[in-house]
mmCIF file of C-alpha atoms and ligand atoms in Angstrom:
data_model
loop_
_atom_site.group_PDB
_atom_site.id
_atom_site.type_symbol
_atom_site.label_atom_id
_atom_site.label_comp_id
_atom_site.label_asym_id
_atom_site.label_seq_id
_atom_site.Cartn_x
_atom_site.Cartn_y
_atom_site.Cartn_z
ATOM 1 C CA MET A 1 -24.534 -26.384 -30.337
ATOM 2 C CA ARG A 2 -21.439 -28.591 -30.496
ATOM 3 C CA HIS A 3 -18.061 -27.085 -29.656
ATOM 4 C CA ILE A 4 -18.285 -24.121 -27.289
ATOM 5 C CA ILE A 5 -15.349 -21.959 -28.312
ATOM 6 C CA SER A 6 -16.962 -18.547 -27.915
ATOM 7 C CA PHE A 7 -20.304 -17.468 -26.473
ATOM 8 C CA GLU A 8 -21.491 -17.018 -30.058
ATOM 9 C CA ASP A 9 -21.617 -20.823 -30.257
ATOM 10 C CA ILE A 10 -24.649 -20.731 -27.963
ATOM 11 C CA SER A 11 -27.686 -19.338 -29.773
ATOM 12 C CA PRO A 12 -30.258 -17.223 -27.893
ATOM 13 C CA ASP A 13 -32.663 -20.195 -27.908
ATOM 14 C CA GLU A 14 -29.957 -22.506 -26.590
ATOM 15 C CA TRP A 15 -29.115 -20.017 -23.855
ATOM 16 C CA ALA A 16 -32.797 -19.891 -22.849
ATOM 17 C CA ARG A 17 -32.925 -23.689 -22.768
ATOM 18 C CA LEU A 18 -29.697 -23.954 -20.772
ATOM 19 C CA TYR A 19 -30.930 -21.393 -18.282
ATOM 20 C CA GLY A 20 -34.241 -23.231 -17.841
ATOM 21 C CA LEU A 21 -32.338 -26.458 -17.304
ATOM 22 C CA THR A 22 -30.015 -24.736 -14.805
ATOM 23 C CA LEU A 23 -33.022 -23.648 -12.725
ATOM 24 C CA ASP A 24 -34.520 -27.114 -12.870
ATOM 25 C CA ILE A 25 -31.240 -28.696 -11.728
ATOM 26 C CA ILE A 26 -31.061 -26.236 -8.824
ATOM 27 C CA ALA A 27 -34.655 -27.058 -7.851
ATOM 28 C CA ARG A 28 -34.442 -30.848 -8.264
ATOM 29 C CA PRO A 29 -30.791 -31.957 -8.192
ATOM 30 C CA GLY A 30 -31.721 -35.555 -7.293
ATOM 31 C CA ASP A 31 -33.525 -35.967 -10.618
ATOM 32 C CA TYR A 32 -30.242 -35.427 -12.454
ATOM 33 C CA ALA A 33 -27.941 -37.527 -10.271
ATOM 34 C CA ARG A 34 -27.655 -40.309 -12.895
ATOM 35 C CA SER A 35 -28.216 -38.245 -16.058
ATOM 36 C CA CYS A 36 -24.629 -38.635 -17.289
ATOM 37 C CA ALA A 37 -23.994 -42.138 -15.902
ATOM 38 C CA GLY A 38 -21.550 -43.955 -18.153
ATOM 39 C CA ARG A 39 -20.292 -40.709 -19.697
ATOM 40 C CA VAL A 40 -16.777 -39.358 -19.331
ATOM 41 C CA MET A 41 -15.619 -35.739 -19.290
ATOM 42 C CA ALA A 42 -11.946 -34.939 -19.880
ATOM 43 C CA ALA A 43 -10.604 -31.847 -18.076
ATOM 44 C CA LEU A 44 -7.391 -30.738 -19.780
ATOM 45 C CA PHE A 45 -5.964 -27.802 -17.859
ATOM 46 C CA TYR A 46 -2.734 -26.541 -19.393
ATOM 47 C CA GLU A 47 -3.008 -23.462 -17.156
ATOM 48 C CA PRO A 48 -3.895 -23.050 -13.446
ATOM 49 C CA SER A 49 -7.527 -23.043 -12.388
ATOM 50 C CA THR A 50 -9.567 -23.525 -9.245
ATOM 51 C CA ARG A 51 -13.194 -22.609 -9.893
ATOM 52 C CA THR A 52 -13.511 -23.592 -13.510
ATOM 53 C CA ASN A 53 -11.789 -26.941 -13.171
ATOM 54 C CA PHE A 54 -13.453 -27.881 -9.890
ATOM 55 C CA SER A 55 -16.877 -26.651 -10.919
ATOM 56 C CA PHE A 56 -16.767 -28.679 -14.145
ATOM 57 C CA GLN A 57 -15.571 -31.743 -12.255
ATOM 58 C CA ALA A 58 -18.179 -31.312 -9.537
ATOM 59 C CA ALA A 59 -20.819 -30.738 -12.232
ATOM 60 C CA MET A 60 -19.991 -34.001 -14.017
ATOM 61 C CA GLN A 61 -19.864 -35.940 -10.768
ATOM 62 C CA ARG A 62 -23.229 -34.571 -9.680
ATOM 63 C CA LEU A 63 -24.618 -35.846 -12.977
ATOM 64 C CA GLY A 64 -23.255 -39.310 -12.218
ATOM 65 C CA GLY A 65 -20.525 -39.154 -14.881
ATOM 66 C CA GLY A 66 -16.800 -39.801 -14.672
ATOM 67 C CA VAL A 67 -13.877 -37.412 -15.032
ATOM 68 C CA ILE A 68 -10.370 -37.868 -16.423
ATOM 69 C CA GLY A 69 -7.761 -35.182 -16.948
ATOM 70 C CA PHE A 70 -4.877 -33.179 -15.598
ATOM 71 C CA SER A 71 -4.264 -29.797 -14.077
ATOM 72 C CA ASP A 72 -0.513 -29.770 -14.654
ATOM 73 C CA PRO A 73 0.624 -30.306 -18.252
ATOM 74 C CA SER A 74 4.149 -31.185 -17.120
ATOM 75 C CA VAL A 75 2.829 -34.621 -16.138
ATOM 76 C CA THR A 76 1.462 -35.311 -19.647
ATOM 77 C CA SER A 77 2.958 -36.287 -22.998
ATOM 78 C CA ALA A 78 2.730 -32.640 -24.067
ATOM 79 C CA SER A 79 5.945 -32.258 -22.069
ATOM 80 C CA LYS A 80 7.500 -34.958 -24.296
ATOM 81 C CA GLY A 81 6.609 -32.935 -27.386
ATOM 82 C CA GLU A 82 3.258 -34.487 -28.303
ATOM 83 C CA THR A 83 1.196 -32.217 -30.556
ATOM 84 C CA MET A 84 -2.183 -30.965 -29.450
ATOM 85 C CA ARG A 85 -3.584 -32.676 -32.551
ATOM 86 C CA ASP A 86 -2.527 -36.117 -31.324
ATOM 87 C CA THR A 87 -3.647 -35.414 -27.753
ATOM 88 C CA MET A 88 -7.099 -34.412 -29.014
ATOM 89 C CA ILE A 89 -7.551 -37.389 -31.322
ATOM 90 C CA MET A 90 -6.670 -39.690 -28.453
ATOM 91 C CA VAL A 91 -8.514 -38.001 -25.570
ATOM 92 C CA SER A 92 -11.682 -37.485 -27.612
ATOM 93 C CA GLY A 93 -11.642 -41.229 -28.224
ATOM 94 C CA TYR A 94 -11.734 -41.776 -24.471
ATOM 95 C CA SER A 95 -14.350 -39.186 -23.555
ATOM 96 C CA ASP A 96 -17.714 -37.611 -24.394
ATOM 97 C CA SER A 97 -16.684 -33.988 -23.824
ATOM 98 C CA ILE A 98 -13.400 -32.156 -23.393
ATOM 99 C CA VAL A 99 -13.058 -29.117 -21.162
ATOM 100 C CA MET A 100 -9.866 -27.348 -22.021
ATOM 101 C CA ARG A 101 -7.901 -24.393 -20.664
ATOM 102 C CA HIS A 102 -4.717 -23.270 -22.364
ATOM 103 C CA PRO A 103 -2.398 -20.241 -22.184
ATOM 104 C CA CYS A 104 -2.573 -19.611 -25.969
ATOM 105 C CA ALA A 105 -5.397 -17.690 -27.622
ATOM 106 C CA GLY A 106 -7.220 -19.894 -30.106
ATOM 107 C CA ALA A 107 -6.189 -23.178 -28.464
ATOM 108 C CA ALA A 108 -9.748 -24.442 -28.027
ATOM 109 C CA LYS A 109 -10.589 -23.678 -31.649
ATOM 110 C CA ALA A 110 -7.463 -25.564 -32.730
ATOM 111 C CA ALA A 111 -8.361 -28.518 -30.489
ATOM 112 C CA SER A 112 -11.879 -28.654 -31.905
ATOM 113 C CA LEU A 113 -10.502 -29.322 -35.403
ATOM 114 C CA TYR A 114 -9.264 -32.725 -34.253
ATOM 115 C CA SER A 115 -11.746 -33.768 -31.574
ATOM 116 C CA SER A 116 -14.507 -36.300 -32.153
ATOM 117 C CA CYS A 117 -16.416 -35.012 -29.100
ATOM 118 C CA PRO A 118 -17.442 -31.481 -28.091
ATOM 119 C CA VAL A 119 -14.656 -29.179 -26.924
ATOM 120 C CA ILE A 120 -15.576 -26.623 -24.282
ATOM 121 C CA ASN A 121 -13.280 -23.623 -24.052
ATOM 122 C CA ALA A 122 -12.491 -23.096 -20.367
ATOM 123 C CA GLY A 123 -10.205 -20.151 -21.193
ATOM 124 C CA ASP A 124 -7.793 -19.710 -24.123
ATOM 125 C CA GLY A 125 -5.088 -17.222 -23.184
ATOM 126 C CA GLY A 126 -6.433 -13.681 -23.012
ATOM 127 C CA HIS A 127 -9.126 -14.436 -25.595
ATOM 128 C CA PHE A 128 -12.427 -16.025 -24.467
ATOM 129 C CA HIS A 129 -14.008 -17.887 -21.577
ATOM 130 C CA PRO A 130 -17.602 -18.624 -22.631
ATOM 131 C CA THR A 131 -18.657 -20.794 -19.696
ATOM 132 C CA GLN A 132 -17.752 -18.000 -17.290
ATOM 133 C CA THR A 133 -20.231 -15.915 -19.272
ATOM 134 C CA LEU A 134 -22.819 -18.656 -18.916
ATOM 135 C CA THR A 135 -22.156 -18.368 -15.187
ATOM 136 C CA ASP A 136 -22.384 -14.567 -15.222
ATOM 137 C CA LEU A 137 -25.640 -14.431 -17.184
ATOM 138 C CA ALA A 138 -27.213 -17.187 -15.116
ATOM 139 C CA ALA A 139 -26.296 -15.389 -11.881
ATOM 140 C CA ILE A 140 -27.657 -12.032 -13.088
ATOM 141 C CA THR A 141 -30.826 -13.631 -14.425
ATOM 142 C CA ARG A 142 -31.409 -15.507 -11.162
ATOM 143 C CA LEU A 143 -31.018 -12.296 -9.209
ATOM 144 C CA ARG A 144 -32.719 -9.777 -11.502
ATOM 145 C CA GLY A 145 -34.738 -11.768 -14.019
ATOM 146 C CA GLY A 146 -32.680 -10.631 -17.027
ATOM 147 C CA LEU A 147 -30.421 -7.942 -18.419
ATOM 148 C CA ARG A 148 -32.748 -5.799 -20.451
ATOM 149 C CA GLY A 149 -32.244 -2.085 -19.845
ATOM 150 C CA MET A 150 -29.304 -2.563 -17.508
ATOM 151 C CA SER A 151 -26.258 -0.398 -17.057
ATOM 152 C CA VAL A 152 -23.291 -2.748 -16.782
ATOM 153 C CA GLY A 153 -19.856 -1.587 -15.635
ATOM 154 C CA ILE A 154 -16.891 -3.823 -16.448
ATOM 155 C CA CYS A 155 -13.817 -2.716 -14.561
ATOM 156 C CA GLY A 156 -10.147 -3.688 -14.541
ATOM 157 C CA ASP A 157 -8.112 -5.508 -17.169
ATOM 158 C CA LEU A 158 -10.244 -5.309 -20.286
ATOM 159 C CA LYS A 159 -7.292 -6.012 -22.551
ATOM 160 C CA TYR A 160 -6.301 -9.438 -21.286
ATOM 161 C CA GLY A 161 -9.437 -10.407 -19.342
ATOM 162 C CA ARG A 162 -10.972 -13.265 -21.313
ATOM 163 C CA THR A 163 -14.091 -13.343 -19.141
ATOM 164 C CA VAL A 164 -14.661 -9.703 -20.111
ATOM 165 C CA HIS A 165 -14.344 -10.465 -23.811
ATOM 166 C CA SER A 166 -16.903 -13.263 -23.689
ATOM 167 C CA LEU A 167 -19.252 -11.189 -21.552
ATOM 168 C CA ILE A 168 -19.146 -8.270 -24.001
ATOM 169 C CA THR A 169 -20.054 -10.520 -26.933
ATOM 170 C CA ALA A 170 -22.963 -11.957 -24.938
ATOM 171 C CA LEU A 171 -24.316 -8.569 -23.847
ATOM 172 C CA ALA A 172 -24.887 -7.650 -27.493
ATOM 173 C CA ARG A 173 -27.960 -9.871 -27.360
ATOM 174 C CA PHE A 174 -29.816 -7.988 -24.687
ATOM 175 C CA GLU A 175 -31.924 -4.982 -25.471
ATOM 176 C CA ASP A 176 -31.094 -1.547 -24.215
ATOM 177 C CA VAL A 177 -27.929 -2.462 -22.311
ATOM 178 C CA THR A 178 -25.428 0.328 -21.615
ATOM 179 C CA LEU A 179 -21.823 -0.685 -21.112
ATOM 180 C CA HIS A 180 -19.333 1.294 -19.045
ATOM 181 C CA LEU A 181 -15.883 -0.079 -19.834
ATOM 182 C CA ILE A 182 -13.678 1.097 -16.996
ATOM 183 C CA SER A 183 -9.929 0.552 -17.393
ATOM 184 C CA PRO A 184 -6.608 2.330 -17.617
ATOM 185 C CA ARG A 185 -5.974 3.261 -21.259
ATOM 186 C CA GLN A 186 -3.193 0.647 -21.483
ATOM 187 C CA LEU A 187 -5.706 -2.067 -20.583
ATOM 188 C CA ALA A 188 -8.608 -0.994 -22.789
ATOM 189 C CA CYS A 189 -10.514 -3.736 -24.606
ATOM 190 C CA PRO A 190 -9.033 -5.116 -27.851
ATOM 191 C CA LYS A 191 -9.846 -3.586 -31.184
ATOM 192 C CA TYR A 192 -11.778 -6.576 -32.524
ATOM 193 C CA LEU A 193 -14.239 -6.158 -29.658
ATOM 194 C CA ARG A 194 -14.580 -2.431 -30.219
ATOM 195 C CA VAL A 195 -15.400 -3.190 -33.856
ATOM 196 C CA PHE A 196 -17.856 -5.871 -32.683
ATOM 197 C CA MET A 197 -19.621 -3.398 -30.349
ATOM 198 C CA GLN A 198 -19.828 -0.792 -33.116
ATOM 199 C CA GLN A 199 -21.184 -3.290 -35.632
ATOM 200 C CA ARG A 200 -23.799 -4.470 -33.146
ATOM 201 C CA LYS A 201 -24.648 -0.851 -32.329
ATOM 202 C CA MET A 202 -24.035 -1.428 -28.641
ATOM 203 C CA ARG A 203 -24.077 1.610 -26.372
ATOM 204 C CA PHE A 204 -20.688 1.736 -24.682
ATOM 205 C CA TYR A 205 -18.489 4.263 -22.915
ATOM 206 C CA GLU A 206 -14.781 3.749 -22.323
ATOM 207 C CA VAL A 207 -13.729 5.545 -19.158
ATOM 208 C CA THR A 208 -10.921 5.412 -16.620
ATOM 209 C CA ASN A 209 -12.662 6.499 -13.406
ATOM 210 C CA LEU A 210 -14.556 3.887 -11.401
ATOM 211 C CA GLU A 211 -16.007 6.281 -8.824
ATOM 212 C CA ALA A 212 -17.468 8.553 -11.524
ATOM 213 C CA ALA A 213 -19.303 5.634 -13.156
ATOM 214 C CA LEU A 214 -20.346 3.794 -9.994
ATOM 215 C CA GLY A 215 -23.566 5.677 -9.266
ATOM 216 C CA SER A 216 -25.186 4.836 -12.604
ATOM 217 C CA LEU A 217 -24.517 1.088 -12.594
ATOM 218 C CA ASP A 218 -26.917 -1.824 -12.084
ATOM 219 C CA VAL A 219 -24.113 -4.377 -12.361
ATOM 220 C CA LEU A 220 -20.440 -3.879 -11.558
ATOM 221 C CA TYR A 221 -18.217 -6.649 -12.926
ATOM 222 C CA MET A 222 -14.795 -6.325 -11.321
ATOM 223 C CA THR A 223 -11.770 -8.167 -12.709
ATOM 224 C CA ARG A 224 -8.165 -8.623 -11.646
ATOM 225 C CA ILE A 225 -5.207 -7.294 -13.615
ATOM 226 C CA GLN A 226 -3.972 -10.413 -15.450
ATOM 227 C CA ARG A 227 -0.349 -10.506 -14.331
ATOM 228 C CA GLU A 228 0.523 -13.670 -16.280
ATOM 229 C CA ARG A 229 -0.295 -12.021 -19.639
ATOM 230 C CA PHE A 230 2.113 -9.089 -19.310
ATOM 231 C CA ASP A 231 5.341 -9.205 -21.351
ATOM 232 C CA ASP A 232 6.903 -6.567 -19.098
ATOM 233 C CA PRO A 233 6.569 -7.197 -15.318
ATOM 234 C CA LYS A 234 7.269 -3.498 -14.674
ATOM 235 C CA GLU A 235 4.165 -2.580 -16.635
ATOM 236 C CA TYR A 236 2.162 -4.914 -14.378
ATOM 237 C CA ASP A 237 3.702 -3.277 -11.304
ATOM 238 C CA ARG A 238 2.647 0.134 -12.594
ATOM 239 C CA LEU A 239 -0.952 -0.942 -13.143
ATOM 240 C CA LYS A 240 -1.683 -3.316 -10.275
ATOM 241 C CA GLY A 241 -3.928 -1.936 -7.594
ATOM 242 C CA VAL A 242 -5.358 0.668 -9.969
ATOM 243 C CA TYR A 243 -8.949 -0.105 -8.947
ATOM 244 C CA VAL A 244 -9.956 -1.156 -5.467
ATOM 245 C CA LEU A 245 -13.622 -1.351 -4.562
ATOM 246 C CA THR A 246 -14.162 -0.677 -0.873
ATOM 247 C CA ALA A 247 -17.194 -0.521 1.407
ATOM 248 C CA ARG A 248 -16.681 3.247 1.584
ATOM 249 C CA LYS A 249 -16.807 3.701 -2.191
ATOM 250 C CA LEU A 250 -19.984 1.664 -2.326
ATOM 251 C CA SER A 251 -21.852 4.520 -0.681
ATOM 252 C CA LEU A 252 -21.792 6.078 -4.175
ATOM 253 C CA ALA A 253 -23.593 3.093 -5.702
ATOM 254 C CA LYS A 254 -27.245 2.166 -6.136
ATOM 255 C CA GLY A 255 -28.867 0.200 -3.329
ATOM 256 C CA ASP A 256 -29.638 -2.706 -5.667
ATOM 257 C CA LEU A 257 -26.291 -2.847 -7.469
ATOM 258 C CA LEU A 258 -24.988 -6.354 -8.229
ATOM 259 C CA ILE A 259 -21.261 -6.720 -7.598
ATOM 260 C CA LEU A 260 -19.825 -9.592 -9.588
ATOM 261 C CA HIS A 261 -16.313 -10.922 -10.159
ATOM 262 C CA PRO A 262 -15.245 -14.067 -12.038
ATOM 263 C CA LEU A 263 -12.686 -14.667 -9.236
ATOM 264 C CA PRO A 264 -9.938 -15.140 -8.182
ATOM 265 C CA ARG A 265 -9.630 -11.646 -6.760
ATOM 266 C CA VAL A 266 -6.317 -10.126 -5.825
ATOM 267 C CA ASP A 267 -6.945 -6.722 -4.244
ATOM 268 C CA GLU A 268 -9.588 -5.179 -6.513
ATOM 269 C CA ILE A 269 -12.426 -5.926 -4.083
ATOM 270 C CA ASN A 270 -11.566 -5.203 -0.476
ATOM 271 C CA PRO A 271 -12.827 -7.959 1.848
ATOM 272 C CA ASP A 272 -14.837 -5.281 3.680
ATOM 273 C CA VAL A 273 -17.250 -5.449 0.710
ATOM 274 C CA ASP A 274 -17.989 -9.164 1.237
ATOM 275 C CA GLY A 275 -20.607 -8.584 3.921
ATOM 276 C CA ASP A 276 -22.543 -6.096 1.768
ATOM 277 C CA PRO A 277 -25.775 -7.651 0.415
ATOM 278 C CA ARG A 278 -24.843 -6.312 -3.020
ATOM 279 C CA ALA A 279 -21.732 -8.537 -3.168
ATOM 280 C CA LYS A 280 -22.770 -11.574 -5.213
ATOM 281 C CA TYR A 281 -19.496 -13.078 -6.448
ATOM 282 C CA PHE A 282 -19.662 -16.232 -4.361
ATOM 283 C CA PHE A 283 -23.289 -16.771 -5.358
ATOM 284 C CA GLN A 284 -22.110 -16.273 -8.955
ATOM 285 C CA ALA A 285 -19.412 -18.963 -8.598
ATOM 286 C CA GLU A 286 -21.902 -21.450 -7.169
ATOM 287 C CA THR A 287 -24.397 -20.739 -9.937
ATOM 288 C CA GLY A 288 -21.625 -21.566 -12.399
ATOM 289 C CA MET A 289 -21.523 -25.182 -11.311
ATOM 290 C CA TYR A 290 -25.248 -25.632 -12.047
ATOM 291 C CA ALA A 291 -24.950 -23.844 -15.387
ATOM 292 C CA ARG A 292 -22.072 -26.164 -16.295
ATOM 293 C CA MET A 293 -24.195 -29.163 -15.320
ATOM 294 C CA ALA A 294 -26.805 -27.991 -17.805
ATOM 295 C CA LEU A 295 -24.169 -27.545 -20.510
ATOM 296 C CA LEU A 296 -22.591 -30.957 -19.901
ATOM 297 C CA LEU A 297 -25.987 -32.600 -19.923
ATOM 298 C CA GLU A 298 -26.664 -31.225 -23.393
ATOM 299 C CA LEU A 299 -23.213 -31.745 -24.894
ATOM 300 C CA THR A 300 -22.210 -35.156 -23.612
ATOM 301 C CA ALA A 301 -25.350 -36.652 -25.133
ATOM 302 C CA LEU A 302 -24.261 -35.693 -28.667
ATOM 303 C CA PRO A 303 -23.142 -38.441 -31.055
ATOM 304 C CA LYS A 304 -19.443 -38.773 -31.862
ATOM 305 C CA LEU A 305 -18.229 -37.283 -35.134
ATOM 306 C CA THR A 306 -15.060 -37.869 -37.083
ATOM 307 C CA PRO A 307 -13.569 -34.523 -37.997
ATOM 308 C CA GLU A 308 -11.660 -34.033 -41.238
ATOM 309 C CA ARG A 309 -8.259 -33.775 -39.508
ATOM 310 C CA ASP A 310 -6.136 -33.873 -42.690
ATOM 311 C CA TYR A 311 -5.726 -30.285 -43.708
ATOM 312 C CA THR A 312 -3.481 -29.481 -46.627
ATOM 313 C CA GLU A 313 -2.700 -25.801 -46.243
ATOM 314 C CA THR A 314 -0.742 -25.558 -43.050
ATOM 315 C CA GLY A 315 1.675 -23.014 -41.638
ATOM 316 C CA ARG A 316 1.362 -19.873 -39.579
ATOM 317 C CA LEU A 317 -0.692 -16.952 -40.744
ATOM 318 C CA CYS A 318 -1.293 -14.996 -37.568
ATOM 319 C CA ARG A 319 0.999 -12.267 -36.250
ATOM 320 C CA ASN A 320 -0.153 -12.459 -32.641
ATOM 321 C CA PRO A 321 2.692 -14.187 -30.743
ATOM 322 C CA GLY A 322 0.156 -15.348 -28.143
ATOM 323 C CA CYS A 323 -1.798 -17.266 -30.809
ATOM 324 C CA ILE A 324 -1.858 -21.066 -30.744
ATOM 325 C CA THR A 325 -0.532 -21.111 -34.337
ATOM 326 C CA PHE A 326 2.847 -20.075 -32.899
ATOM 327 C CA ARG A 327 2.990 -23.176 -30.761
ATOM 328 C CA GLU A 328 1.302 -25.755 -33.019
ATOM 329 C CA ASP A 329 2.686 -24.953 -36.444
ATOM 330 C CA TYR A 330 0.871 -27.713 -38.402
ATOM 331 C CA LEU A 331 -2.490 -25.968 -37.950
ATOM 332 C CA PRO A 332 -4.347 -25.048 -41.157
ATOM 333 C CA PHE A 333 -4.572 -21.461 -42.413
ATOM 334 C CA LEU A 334 -7.927 -20.169 -41.357
ATOM 335 C CA GLU A 335 -9.066 -16.583 -41.688
ATOM 336 C CA GLU A 336 -12.419 -14.876 -41.745
ATOM 337 C CA ASN A 337 -13.068 -11.231 -42.579
ATOM 338 C CA GLY A 338 -9.385 -10.410 -42.275
ATOM 339 C CA ARG A 339 -9.083 -11.931 -38.796
ATOM 340 C CA CYS A 340 -7.344 -15.022 -37.487
ATOM 341 C CA VAL A 341 -10.050 -17.597 -36.833
ATOM 342 C CA TYR A 342 -8.143 -18.938 -33.843
ATOM 343 C CA CYS A 343 -7.426 -15.770 -31.852
ATOM 344 C CA ASP A 344 -9.403 -12.985 -33.661
ATOM 345 C CA TYR A 345 -6.265 -10.895 -34.255
ATOM 346 C CA SER A 346 -6.483 -8.610 -37.283
ATOM 347 C CA LEU A 347 -4.399 -9.929 -40.184
ATOM 348 C CA LYS A 348 -4.464 -6.608 -41.994
ATOM 349 C CA GLY A 349 -1.755 -4.976 -39.928
ATOM 350 C CA ASP A 350 -4.074 -2.388 -38.316
HETATM 351 C C1 NCD B 1 -10.996 -16.217 -14.693
HETATM 352 C C2 NCD B 1 -10.078 -16.774 -15.759
HETATM 353 O O1 NCD B 1 -9.467 -17.820 -15.582
HETATM 354 O O2 NCD B 1 -10.026 -16.143 -16.801
HETATM 355 N N1 NCD B 1 -11.200 -17.113 -13.651
HETATM 356 C C3 NCD B 1 -12.229 -17.989 -13.741
HETATM 357 O O3 NCD B 1 -12.273 -18.813 -14.612
HETATM 358 N N2 NCD B 1 -13.245 -17.844 -12.884
HETATM 359 C C4 NCD B 1 -10.628 -14.871 -14.242
HETATM 360 C C5 NCD B 1 -9.207 -14.619 -13.830
HETATM 361 O O4 NCD B 1 -8.380 -15.523 -13.792
HETATM 362 O O5 NCD B 1 -8.933 -13.467 -13.534
#
C-alpha cells in the first residue's frame, strides 16, 4: 500500500488491517492522540468538499499531526500556471501524505508520478473516490458484520458518481453479493465498470425503477445527480429529481435495510427519512473520519521515495476530454489493456 488512487490499491489483507485499526481507534481514541505527532498531511482540494476535506483534517489532527493545504485553487500558484508536476514535487517535499481532490479524472494518478510521499485520491472528476469506499465498507461492516450474501442497491447517477465507481470495484471482493444498479439509462455506469463486473463474474442487474427493487435490498446506497459533470445543463434539468426516497416508499423495504449516502444530498432522500432507524448516512460520515485516521496512520509512516519524474514519451493519448492529460500535457503516455491508465477510458474507440 502506497498511493491510494483506486480501491484496488488496498489489498483484502490491508482492508482487514485498516478495519481492525479503525475499530481500535473508535474504542481507544486517546491511545492514538500522538501517533502522527511531527507528521504533516497536505490537503489539496482543487474542487469543493466538506466531508472529505474536513474528515481528513480532523483525522490528522486527532492523530496529533499537522495539516497544510487549500480548498480554493484560485489562491495557489496553479492559478499562475504552475504545473501539477511542480506542485507535487514541492508539496511532497513539505509533507508525509497528500490528500488530493481534482475535477479531472486521473489527476491523482498523475500526481502520484511526481510525489515523494503517498498520494490519496479524494476524488478525481467522475472517476474514483476510494476513501469514500473505505468509509462505506467500514460503516456496513460495523452495522452488519460484513457484506457477504448481501443485496446492494446503488441508485442515482451511476455515470458520473465516483463514489459509486469505487464501491463497485470493492464489492467484487465479497462473496455472493448481488448488485442492483438503479439509474436512468442516460446515467448508467460506464462501460469499463460493466466490463470489470463481467470479468469478475459479479451478479448485477441494471434497472431504472427504485420502488421495484427496494423490497429485495439489504443496503440502499443513494447518490445525487452530479450537476457539475454535465456538459448540457438542460440534460441535468431533465434528470434531476428522478429518484426521491421518502418515508412512504420505505414501507416497501426490509425492516433491517441500511440506507447509505456519501452526502451531500440534494433532494434524493427526503428529510422525513432521517428519523427512520434504517437511515445511517450520518453514522457513515462519522465512521469515515475514523477509517481515514487508520489510513493516515499507515501511510504517513512510510519512508519517502524519489519517483522517476523524467519521462521521455509525453503527449496526450486519451480521448476523454475530462481526463487530466488534457490539462497537463507533459504527462507520459500510459496505457494498459487498451485503457488510459489515468482515467480508464477505452483507447480503442468503442
Ligand atoms: C461525494 C463526492 O465528492 O464524490 N462526496 C463525498 O466525498 N462524500 C459525493 C458527491 O459529491 O455527490
